[in-house]
Amino acid sequence: AIPTGVKIFNWLATLWGGALRLTAAMHYALGFIALFTIGGLSGIMHASPPVDLQQTDSYFVVAHFHYVLIGGSLSGLLAGLYYWWPKITGRRLDERLGKLQFWLFFVGFNLTFFPQHYLGAIGMPRRIYTYAAEPGWAFWNLVSTVGAFVLALSFLLLLVVAVASLRAAATAGNDPWDGRTLEWRTSSPPPVENFAALPPVYGRDTFWREKHGDRHGRRPTPAPAPPPGPSHLPSPSRLPILVAVGLVVAAAGALVSVWIVVAGLGFAVLALFRFALEHHANLAHAHQDGVTGVDHRKLGMWAFLGSECMFFGTLIAVYLAYKGRSVVGPRPHEILNIPVTTVSTFDLLMSSLLMVLALAAVRRGDDRQTRLWLAWTALLGLIFLGFQAFEFTSFVREGLTLQQNLFGSTFFVLTGFHGGHVTLGVVWLLTLAILSLRG
């Protein structure tokens, strides 16, 4: 609560020191501060046990979190929508109708949720589909219902304003608000790459200083234009949305059946595989160094490997912390097959050596050796997965499952994710081998 209170004073101080223009976006920004403050004040009192005991599970709590989530968060989002709509679409939302829409939203929201503070204070509980004929409940619920209709009308008007702006002939221009930040320096709507080259940054409010100068009227000296070069962009594709659909199906299927999970993940992997091939076919790659001076591809791989280190470091730490705390067996010393684990680990380490040989062949330009070592690396990965499948089935027969104890849960999660990574690596290597055959 203390940092949030500090932020409210930050916002007020920013407004106090600015030159306000009461646009529709500013209306929503001011409404955000007012409604979010009410939501915060109606929640901070629950730190007091007597107040919390009285108001918990009552309609007072419903009013509180709606003032935070809708009055606060949604007001801020709508302020951003009105402000950045010209940059997104190249068209401005109608200011007169936008202000009307704000007032419908503001009045409708407060009519809907402010009475619920009182309803909670006089005893109306939350999570009920109807309410008893208690004194005072019917009238204030009627007020809330009227407010909800007004709130719905405001969003209907917002939809009308948005559609009308898209059909309008007049454009907003690149910088309709005389903005300070760099997004207003590019066209509206911006090109796919945003900027053909990274714009120079001279300090805070670079774009503002370029237009109006600093407090002494001095403008920064324009930087020399960078040499033209290709923009490294992904190829346009509908396949990423299919990957997302597969993941959603898998997540929802976890509530129903494991086979739905398998089907969803299989669909996502297939779409991802197709997207990888499409990207290779449609995009002309170029060596590009970022602001770090490191090739983008190498930097991306380093970032990925760093995230993998943190991910598996967490899983290993949890396994080491909990493997010996199981209340029931089997325990690690009773079930782990050290000889099999040793052989499978050696197999996986040898696959790393073969991958190094494949990389050396790529650098020599030897396509035949590249395909050979990639295939052998993938084969050793498949052998490792066979060892892992043998271990898993043996452990299950001996009574160790994911749900059996802490050792089983942490072991199967750690090694399962490891096996999943090896599987993806095998698919990746085979994909590279196929692409090499296709030239």
Short mmCIF file of C-alpha atoms in Angstrom, two decimals:
data_model
loop_
_atom_site.label_atom_id
_atom_site.label_comp_id
_atom_site.label_asym_id
_atom_site.label_seq_id
_atom_site.Cartn_x
_atom_site.Cartn_y
_atom_site.Cartn_z
CA ALA A 1 0.00 0.00 0.00
CA ILE A 2 2.84 2.42 0.76
CA PRO A 3 4.46 2.25 -2.73
CA THR A 4 1.01 2.65 -4.30
CA GLY A 5 0.36 5.72 -2.17
CA VAL A 6 3.69 7.16 -3.30
CA LYS A 7 2.70 6.55 -6.93
CA ILE A 8 -0.54 8.49 -6.49
CA PHE A 9 1.44 11.50 -5.31
CA ASN A 10 3.83 10.99 -8.27
CA TRP A 11 0.89 11.20 -10.67
CA LEU A 12 -0.56 14.27 -8.96
CA ALA A 13 2.82 16.02 -9.00
CA THR A 14 3.21 15.22 -12.72
CA LEU A 15 -0.19 16.76 -13.43
CA TRP A 16 0.58 19.78 -11.25
CA GLY A 17 3.76 20.52 -13.20
CA GLY A 18 2.23 19.98 -16.64
CA ALA A 19 0.18 22.02 -19.07
CA LEU A 20 -3.08 20.07 -19.07
CA ARG A 21 -5.30 19.71 -22.11
CA LEU A 22 -8.61 18.10 -21.18
CA THR A 23 -8.77 15.65 -24.05
CA ALA A 24 -10.68 12.37 -23.80
CA ALA A 25 -7.43 10.62 -22.89
CA MET A 26 -6.79 13.13 -20.08
CA HIS A 27 -10.35 12.65 -18.80
CA TYR A 28 -9.63 8.95 -18.42
CA ALA A 29 -6.24 9.63 -16.82
CA LEU A 30 -7.87 11.86 -14.19
CA GLY A 31 -10.68 9.35 -13.72
CA PHE A 32 -8.10 6.62 -13.23
CA ILE A 33 -6.44 8.49 -10.36
CA ALA A 34 -9.76 9.25 -8.65
CA LEU A 35 -11.25 5.75 -8.96
CA PHE A 36 -8.01 3.94 -8.18
CA THR A 37 -7.56 6.04 -5.04
CA ILE A 38 -11.08 5.15 -3.86
CA GLY A 39 -10.36 1.48 -4.53
CA GLY A 40 -7.13 1.66 -2.58
CA LEU A 41 -8.66 3.44 0.41
CA SER A 42 -11.54 0.96 0.55
CA GLY A 43 -9.04 -1.90 0.64
CA ILE A 44 -6.34 -0.68 2.99
CA MET A 45 -8.79 -0.66 5.89
CA HIS A 46 -8.93 -4.46 5.73
CA ALA A 47 -5.55 -4.55 7.42
CA SER A 48 -7.56 -3.92 10.61
CA PRO A 49 -8.90 -7.31 11.85
CA PRO A 50 -12.24 -5.94 13.20
CA VAL A 51 -12.97 -4.23 9.86
CA ASP A 52 -11.84 -7.26 7.88
CA LEU A 53 -14.07 -9.55 9.95
CA GLN A 54 -17.08 -7.32 9.25
CA GLN A 55 -16.48 -6.83 5.52
CA THR A 56 -14.94 -10.10 4.31
CA ASP A 57 -17.20 -11.99 1.87
CA SER A 58 -19.59 -9.05 1.74
CA TYR A 59 -20.52 -6.81 -1.19
CA PHE A 60 -18.12 -4.20 0.23
CA VAL A 61 -15.25 -6.36 -1.04
CA VAL A 62 -16.94 -6.63 -4.46
CA ALA A 63 -17.07 -2.84 -4.67
CA HIS A 64 -13.45 -2.54 -3.51
CA PHE A 65 -11.84 -4.77 -6.11
CA HIS A 66 -14.00 -3.44 -8.94
CA TYR A 67 -12.82 0.08 -8.14
CA VAL A 68 -9.26 -1.22 -8.45
CA LEU A 69 -9.68 -3.48 -11.50
CA ILE A 70 -12.22 -1.53 -13.58
CA GLY A 71 -12.15 1.98 -12.18
CA GLY A 72 -8.38 1.86 -11.93
CA SER A 73 -6.85 -0.51 -14.47
CA LEU A 74 -9.51 -0.23 -17.18
CA SER A 75 -9.60 3.58 -16.95
CA GLY A 76 -5.84 3.62 -17.52
CA LEU A 77 -6.16 1.26 -20.47
CA LEU A 78 -8.87 3.42 -22.04
CA ALA A 79 -6.72 6.52 -21.55
CA GLY A 80 -3.97 4.73 -23.45
CA LEU A 81 -6.42 3.65 -26.14
CA TYR A 82 -7.56 7.22 -26.81
CA TYR A 83 -3.96 8.49 -26.73
CA TRP A 84 -2.29 5.86 -28.95
CA TRP A 85 -5.22 5.15 -31.30
CA PRO A 86 -3.89 7.73 -33.82
CA LYS A 87 -0.50 6.03 -33.80
CA ILE A 88 -2.04 2.57 -34.22
CA THR A 89 -4.55 3.41 -36.95
CA GLY A 90 -3.58 6.81 -38.35
CA ARG A 91 -7.04 8.13 -37.35
CA ARG A 92 -8.14 10.11 -34.28
CA LEU A 93 -11.12 9.16 -32.17
CA ASP A 94 -13.81 11.84 -32.08
CA GLU A 95 -12.99 14.04 -29.07
CA ARG A 96 -16.56 15.25 -28.47
CA LEU A 97 -18.02 11.74 -28.51
CA GLY A 98 -15.00 10.47 -26.61
CA LYS A 99 -15.66 12.85 -23.72
CA LEU A 100 -19.34 11.86 -23.75
CA GLN A 101 -18.28 8.22 -23.65
CA PHE A 102 -16.03 8.95 -20.67
CA TRP A 103 -18.82 10.57 -18.68
CA LEU A 104 -21.17 7.67 -19.43
CA PHE A 105 -18.44 5.31 -18.25
CA PHE A 106 -17.65 7.34 -15.13
CA VAL A 107 -21.27 7.85 -14.07
CA GLY A 108 -22.30 4.30 -14.97
CA PHE A 109 -19.37 2.78 -13.12
CA ASN A 110 -19.96 4.75 -9.93
CA LEU A 111 -23.72 4.08 -10.05
CA THR A 112 -22.96 0.37 -10.39
CA PHE A 113 -20.31 -0.16 -7.76
CA PHE A 114 -20.38 2.67 -5.21
CA PRO A 115 -23.73 1.54 -3.71
CA GLN A 116 -22.21 -1.89 -3.18
CA HIS A 117 -20.04 -0.47 -0.39
CA TYR A 118 -23.25 0.32 1.51
CA LEU A 119 -24.84 -3.03 0.62
CA GLY A 120 -21.84 -4.81 2.10
CA ALA A 121 -21.89 -2.64 5.20
CA ILE A 122 -25.54 -3.58 5.89
CA GLY A 123 -24.83 -7.28 5.48
CA MET A 124 -25.34 -8.35 1.86
CA PRO A 125 -22.98 -11.29 1.17
CA ARG A 126 -21.10 -11.87 -2.07
CA ARG A 127 -21.32 -14.95 -4.32
CA ILE A 128 -25.12 -15.20 -4.31
CA TYR A 129 -27.26 -15.50 -7.44
CA THR A 130 -30.13 -13.55 -5.91
CA TYR A 131 -30.76 -11.61 -2.72
CA ALA A 132 -33.29 -11.71 0.08
CA ALA A 133 -35.91 -9.02 0.66
CA GLU A 134 -33.87 -7.34 3.36
CA PRO A 135 -34.52 -3.64 4.10
CA GLY A 136 -32.51 -1.45 1.73
CA TRP A 137 -31.14 -4.22 -0.47
CA ALA A 138 -33.67 -3.99 -3.32
CA PHE A 139 -33.33 -0.25 -3.91
CA TRP A 140 -29.53 -0.15 -4.02
CA ASN A 141 -29.38 -3.24 -6.22
CA LEU A 142 -31.77 -1.47 -8.58
CA VAL A 143 -29.42 1.53 -8.63
CA SER A 144 -26.52 -0.83 -9.45
CA THR A 145 -28.51 -2.40 -12.27
CA VAL A 146 -29.29 0.99 -13.80
CA GLY A 147 -25.61 1.91 -13.53
CA ALA A 148 -24.61 -1.33 -15.27
CA PHE A 149 -26.83 -0.46 -18.24
CA VAL A 150 -25.28 3.01 -18.43
CA LEU A 151 -21.82 1.41 -18.28
CA ALA A 152 -22.74 -0.96 -21.12
CA LEU A 153 -24.01 1.99 -23.15
CA SER A 154 -20.64 3.71 -22.75
CA PHE A 155 -18.82 0.74 -24.28
CA LEU A 156 -21.34 0.57 -27.11
CA LEU A 157 -20.59 4.23 -27.82
CA LEU A 158 -16.84 3.49 -27.70
CA LEU A 159 -17.34 0.80 -30.36
CA VAL A 160 -19.28 3.26 -32.53
CA VAL A 161 -16.57 5.92 -32.13
CA ALA A 162 -13.82 3.43 -33.02
CA VAL A 163 -15.59 2.15 -36.15
CA ALA A 164 -16.44 5.71 -37.24
CA SER A 165 -12.80 6.77 -36.90
CA LEU A 166 -11.63 3.89 -39.11
CA ARG A 167 -14.12 4.92 -41.81
CA ALA A 168 -13.18 8.61 -41.64
CA ALA A 169 -11.15 10.11 -44.48
CA ALA A 170 -9.19 12.59 -42.34
CA THR A 171 -5.86 11.36 -41.01
CA ALA A 172 -4.35 12.19 -37.63
CA GLY A 173 -0.81 12.96 -38.77
CA ASN A 174 2.35 11.52 -37.29
CA ASP A 175 2.35 13.65 -34.11
CA PRO A 176 -1.20 14.79 -33.26
CA TRP A 177 -0.49 15.40 -29.56
CA ASP A 178 2.87 17.19 -29.98
CA GLY A 179 4.35 14.26 -28.07
CA ARG A 180 7.65 14.02 -26.27
CA THR A 181 8.54 10.36 -26.87
CA LEU A 182 10.06 8.66 -29.88
CA GLU A 183 7.03 6.72 -31.10
CA TRP A 184 5.60 10.00 -32.44
CA ARG A 185 8.66 10.42 -34.64
CA THR A 186 7.62 7.66 -37.02
CA SER A 187 4.60 7.53 -39.32
CA SER A 188 1.04 6.74 -38.21
CA PRO A 189 0.43 3.85 -38.44
CA PRO A 190 4.10 2.89 -38.19
CA PRO A 191 5.78 0.54 -40.67
CA VAL A 192 6.33 -3.06 -39.68
CA GLU A 193 9.90 -2.36 -38.55
CA ASN A 194 8.89 0.86 -36.66
CA PHE A 195 12.16 2.58 -37.63
CA ALA A 196 14.37 1.80 -40.62
CA ALA A 197 17.30 2.57 -38.31
CA LEU A 198 17.42 3.15 -34.57
CA PRO A 199 16.84 6.88 -33.90
CA PRO A 200 19.60 8.70 -32.00
CA VAL A 201 18.82 9.41 -28.35
CA TYR A 202 20.41 12.49 -26.79
CA GLY A 203 18.82 12.19 -23.37
CA ARG A 204 15.36 12.58 -21.91
CA ASP A 205 12.68 13.93 -24.26
CA THR A 206 14.85 13.60 -27.36
CA PHE A 207 11.99 14.13 -29.80
CA TRP A 208 10.74 17.18 -27.88
CA ARG A 209 14.23 18.72 -27.93
CA GLU A 210 14.49 18.10 -31.67
CA LYS A 211 11.21 19.98 -32.22
CA HIS A 212 11.39 22.78 -29.65
CA GLY A 213 14.90 22.79 -28.23
CA ASP A 214 15.82 22.63 -24.55
CA ARG A 215 15.03 25.34 -21.98
CA HIS A 216 17.69 27.53 -23.59
CA GLY A 217 16.33 26.98 -27.11
CA ARG A 218 19.22 24.74 -28.18
CA ARG A 219 18.47 21.82 -30.48
CA PRO A 220 20.65 18.70 -30.76
CA THR A 221 22.87 18.38 -33.82
CA PRO A 222 21.34 15.79 -36.17
CA ALA A 223 23.28 12.54 -36.17
CA PRO A 224 24.56 11.22 -39.52
CA ALA A 225 22.20 8.78 -41.19
CA PRO A 226 23.27 5.14 -40.75
CA PRO A 227 24.15 3.16 -43.88
CA PRO A 228 21.09 1.50 -45.44
CA GLY A 229 20.69 -2.18 -44.72
CA PRO A 230 18.06 -4.91 -44.68
CA SER A 231 15.53 -4.97 -41.86
CA HIS A 232 15.62 -8.35 -40.16
CA LEU A 233 11.93 -9.23 -39.76
CA PRO A 234 10.02 -12.49 -39.45
CA SER A 235 8.14 -13.62 -42.51
CA PRO A 236 4.38 -12.91 -42.44
CA SER A 237 2.62 -16.08 -41.33
CA ARG A 238 -0.61 -17.36 -39.80
CA LEU A 239 1.16 -20.32 -38.23
CA PRO A 240 2.02 -18.66 -34.86
CA ILE A 241 -1.69 -18.31 -34.08
CA LEU A 242 -2.05 -22.05 -34.78
CA VAL A 243 0.75 -22.71 -32.28
CA ALA A 244 -1.19 -20.66 -29.73
CA VAL A 245 -4.40 -22.59 -30.50
CA GLY A 246 -2.59 -25.87 -29.89
CA LEU A 247 -1.24 -24.66 -26.54
CA VAL A 248 -4.69 -23.45 -25.46
CA VAL A 249 -6.22 -26.83 -26.39
CA ALA A 250 -3.49 -28.61 -24.42
CA ALA A 251 -3.98 -26.39 -21.36
CA ALA A 252 -7.77 -26.83 -21.43
CA GLY A 253 -7.38 -30.55 -22.08
CA ALA A 254 -5.48 -30.93 -18.81
CA LEU A 255 -8.88 -30.56 -17.12
CA VAL A 256 -10.42 -33.35 -19.20
CA SER A 257 -8.06 -35.95 -20.64
CA VAL A 258 -4.36 -36.51 -21.18
CA TRP A 259 -5.07 -37.40 -24.81
CA ILE A 260 -6.42 -33.90 -25.45
CA VAL A 261 -3.18 -32.55 -23.98
CA VAL A 262 -1.15 -34.79 -26.31
CA ALA A 263 -3.26 -33.76 -29.32
CA GLY A 264 -2.94 -30.05 -28.52
CA LEU A 265 0.81 -30.23 -27.98
CA GLY A 266 1.24 -32.31 -31.14
CA PHE A 267 -0.69 -29.74 -33.15
CA ALA A 268 1.41 -26.91 -31.66
CA VAL A 269 4.70 -28.71 -32.40
CA LEU A 270 3.62 -29.46 -35.98
CA ALA A 271 2.65 -25.81 -36.57
CA LEU A 272 5.94 -24.66 -35.01
CA PHE A 273 7.88 -27.04 -37.26
CA ARG A 274 6.08 -25.74 -40.34
CA PHE A 275 6.72 -22.15 -39.24
CA ALA A 276 10.44 -22.88 -38.93
CA LEU A 277 10.57 -24.13 -42.52
CA GLU A 278 8.47 -21.22 -43.78
CA HIS A 279 10.75 -18.69 -42.08
CA HIS A 280 13.80 -20.24 -43.75
CA ALA A 281 12.16 -20.22 -47.19
CA ASN A 282 10.83 -16.65 -47.19
CA LEU A 283 13.41 -14.55 -45.36
CA ALA A 284 16.77 -13.44 -46.71
CA HIS A 285 19.07 -13.61 -43.69
CA ALA A 286 21.77 -11.05 -43.13
CA HIS A 287 24.47 -10.76 -40.49
CA GLN A 288 23.45 -7.91 -38.23
CA ASP A 289 25.04 -6.65 -35.07
CA GLY A 290 22.88 -5.04 -32.42
CA VAL A 291 23.76 -2.18 -30.12
CA THR A 292 25.93 -4.64 -28.14
CA GLY A 293 28.16 -5.29 -31.16
CA VAL A 294 27.17 -8.99 -31.05
CA ASP A 295 25.34 -10.75 -33.88
CA HIS A 296 21.60 -10.86 -33.14
CA ARG A 297 21.45 -14.63 -33.56
CA LYS A 298 24.32 -15.26 -31.17
CA LEU A 299 22.87 -12.82 -28.63
CA GLY A 300 19.47 -14.51 -28.87
CA MET A 301 21.01 -17.94 -28.32
CA TRP A 302 22.98 -16.70 -25.31
CA ALA A 303 19.81 -15.24 -23.83
CA PHE A 304 18.03 -18.57 -24.42
CA LEU A 305 20.86 -20.55 -22.81
CA GLY A 306 20.86 -18.19 -19.84
CA SER A 307 17.13 -18.73 -19.33
CA GLU A 308 17.68 -22.50 -19.59
CA CYS A 309 20.38 -22.34 -16.90
CA MET A 310 17.98 -20.55 -14.55
CA PHE A 311 15.12 -22.93 -15.41
CA PHE A 312 17.07 -26.15 -14.81
CA GLY A 313 18.97 -24.64 -11.90
CA THR A 314 15.62 -24.11 -10.18
CA LEU A 315 14.45 -27.66 -10.94
CA ILE A 316 17.74 -29.17 -9.72
CA ALA A 317 17.67 -27.09 -6.53
CA VAL A 318 14.10 -28.21 -5.76
CA TYR A 319 15.03 -31.85 -6.45
CA LEU A 320 18.07 -31.71 -4.14
CA ALA A 321 16.04 -30.00 -1.42
CA TYR A 322 13.11 -32.44 -1.44
CA LYS A 323 14.37 -35.82 -2.70
CA GLY A 324 15.18 -36.99 0.83
CA ARG A 325 12.01 -35.67 2.52
CA SER A 326 9.52 -38.25 1.29
CA VAL A 327 7.26 -39.72 3.98
CA VAL A 328 6.69 -42.92 1.99
CA GLY A 329 8.93 -44.86 -0.42
CA PRO A 330 10.43 -45.72 -2.71
CA ARG A 331 13.43 -43.52 -2.04
CA PRO A 332 16.38 -42.64 -4.33
CA HIS A 333 18.82 -45.26 -3.01
CA GLU A 334 16.15 -47.95 -3.34
CA ILE A 335 15.28 -47.42 -6.99
CA LEU A 336 17.86 -45.46 -9.00
CA ASN A 337 19.75 -47.66 -11.49
CA ILE A 338 23.21 -46.09 -11.47
CA PRO A 339 24.74 -48.25 -14.27
CA VAL A 340 21.90 -47.40 -16.69
CA THR A 341 22.07 -43.71 -15.75
CA THR A 342 25.84 -43.72 -16.29
CA VAL A 343 25.58 -45.26 -19.77
CA SER A 344 22.77 -42.90 -20.85
CA THR A 345 24.68 -39.86 -19.56
CA PHE A 346 27.82 -40.96 -21.44
CA ASP A 347 25.69 -41.39 -24.57
CA LEU A 348 24.34 -37.84 -24.25
CA LEU A 349 27.80 -36.37 -23.65
CA MET A 350 29.09 -38.12 -26.79
CA SER A 351 26.24 -36.54 -28.75
CA SER A 352 27.65 -33.15 -27.71
CA LEU A 353 31.02 -34.14 -29.18
CA LEU A 354 29.38 -35.13 -32.47
CA MET A 355 27.53 -31.80 -32.52
CA VAL A 356 30.89 -30.03 -32.27
CA LEU A 357 32.08 -32.07 -35.28
CA ALA A 358 28.93 -31.05 -37.18
CA LEU A 359 29.62 -27.39 -36.41
CA ALA A 360 33.20 -27.76 -37.62
CA ALA A 361 31.90 -29.29 -40.87
CA VAL A 362 29.51 -26.34 -41.33
CA ARG A 363 32.39 -23.90 -40.96
CA ARG A 364 34.41 -25.85 -43.55
CA GLY A 365 31.44 -25.81 -45.93
CA ASP A 366 31.35 -29.63 -46.02
CA ASP A 367 27.64 -30.42 -46.49
CA ARG A 368 28.12 -34.19 -46.55
CA GLN A 369 29.98 -34.29 -43.22
CA THR A 370 27.47 -31.84 -41.76
CA ARG A 371 24.54 -34.12 -42.55
CA LEU A 372 26.45 -37.17 -41.31
CA TRP A 373 27.32 -35.71 -37.90
CA LEU A 374 23.86 -34.16 -37.47
CA ALA A 375 22.29 -37.57 -38.11
CA TRP A 376 24.63 -39.29 -35.64
CA THR A 377 23.93 -36.63 -33.02
CA ALA A 378 20.18 -37.12 -33.46
CA LEU A 379 20.64 -40.91 -33.26
CA LEU A 380 22.49 -40.66 -29.93
CA GLY A 381 19.73 -38.36 -28.68
CA LEU A 382 17.14 -41.00 -29.62
CA ILE A 383 19.19 -43.66 -27.81
CA PHE A 384 19.20 -41.47 -24.69
CA LEU A 385 15.42 -41.09 -24.93
CA GLY A 386 15.15 -44.87 -25.17
CA PHE A 387 17.18 -45.24 -21.95
CA GLN A 388 14.95 -42.66 -20.28
CA ALA A 389 11.77 -44.45 -21.38
CA PHE A 390 13.21 -47.71 -19.99
CA GLU A 391 13.99 -46.03 -16.66
CA PHE A 392 10.57 -44.41 -16.40
CA THR A 393 8.66 -47.64 -17.09
CA SER A 394 10.87 -49.52 -14.60
CA PHE A 395 10.26 -46.93 -11.89
CA VAL A 396 6.50 -46.98 -12.46
CA ARG A 397 6.46 -50.79 -12.16
CA GLU A 398 8.32 -50.49 -8.85
CA GLY A 399 5.78 -48.00 -7.48
CA LEU A 400 7.42 -44.63 -8.14
CA THR A 401 5.06 -42.21 -9.90
CA LEU A 402 4.66 -38.47 -10.19
CA GLN A 403 2.09 -38.50 -7.37
CA GLN A 404 3.77 -41.07 -5.10
CA ASN A 405 6.00 -38.83 -2.99
CA LEU A 406 8.22 -35.75 -3.07
CA PHE A 407 11.09 -37.68 -4.64
CA GLY A 408 8.85 -38.93 -7.45
CA SER A 409 7.36 -35.50 -8.11
CA THR A 410 10.68 -33.65 -8.27
CA PHE A 411 12.48 -36.46 -10.16
CA PHE A 412 9.89 -36.85 -12.91
CA VAL A 413 9.47 -33.09 -13.37
CA LEU A 414 13.25 -32.57 -13.66
CA THR A 415 14.00 -35.53 -15.93
CA GLY A 416 10.75 -35.10 -17.86
CA PHE A 417 11.63 -31.55 -18.85
CA HIS A 418 15.14 -32.75 -19.69
CA GLY A 419 13.71 -35.45 -21.93
CA GLY A 420 11.39 -32.91 -23.54
CA HIS A 421 14.37 -30.69 -24.36
CA VAL A 422 16.27 -33.63 -25.86
CA THR A 423 13.20 -34.51 -27.96
CA LEU A 424 12.97 -30.97 -29.31
CA GLY A 425 16.71 -31.04 -29.96
CA VAL A 426 16.39 -34.23 -32.01
CA VAL A 427 13.54 -32.68 -34.04
CA TRP A 428 15.65 -29.56 -34.56
CA LEU A 429 18.68 -31.56 -35.73
CA LEU A 430 16.60 -33.61 -38.15
CA THR A 431 15.08 -30.38 -39.47
CA LEU A 432 18.57 -28.98 -40.11
CA ALA A 433 19.57 -32.18 -41.88
CA ILE A 434 16.46 -32.01 -44.11
CA LEU A 435 17.10 -28.35 -44.91
CA SER A 436 20.68 -29.21 -45.79
CA LEU A 437 19.47 -31.88 -48.23
CA ARG A 438 17.10 -29.36 -49.80
CA GLY A 439 19.94 -26.88 -50.25
#
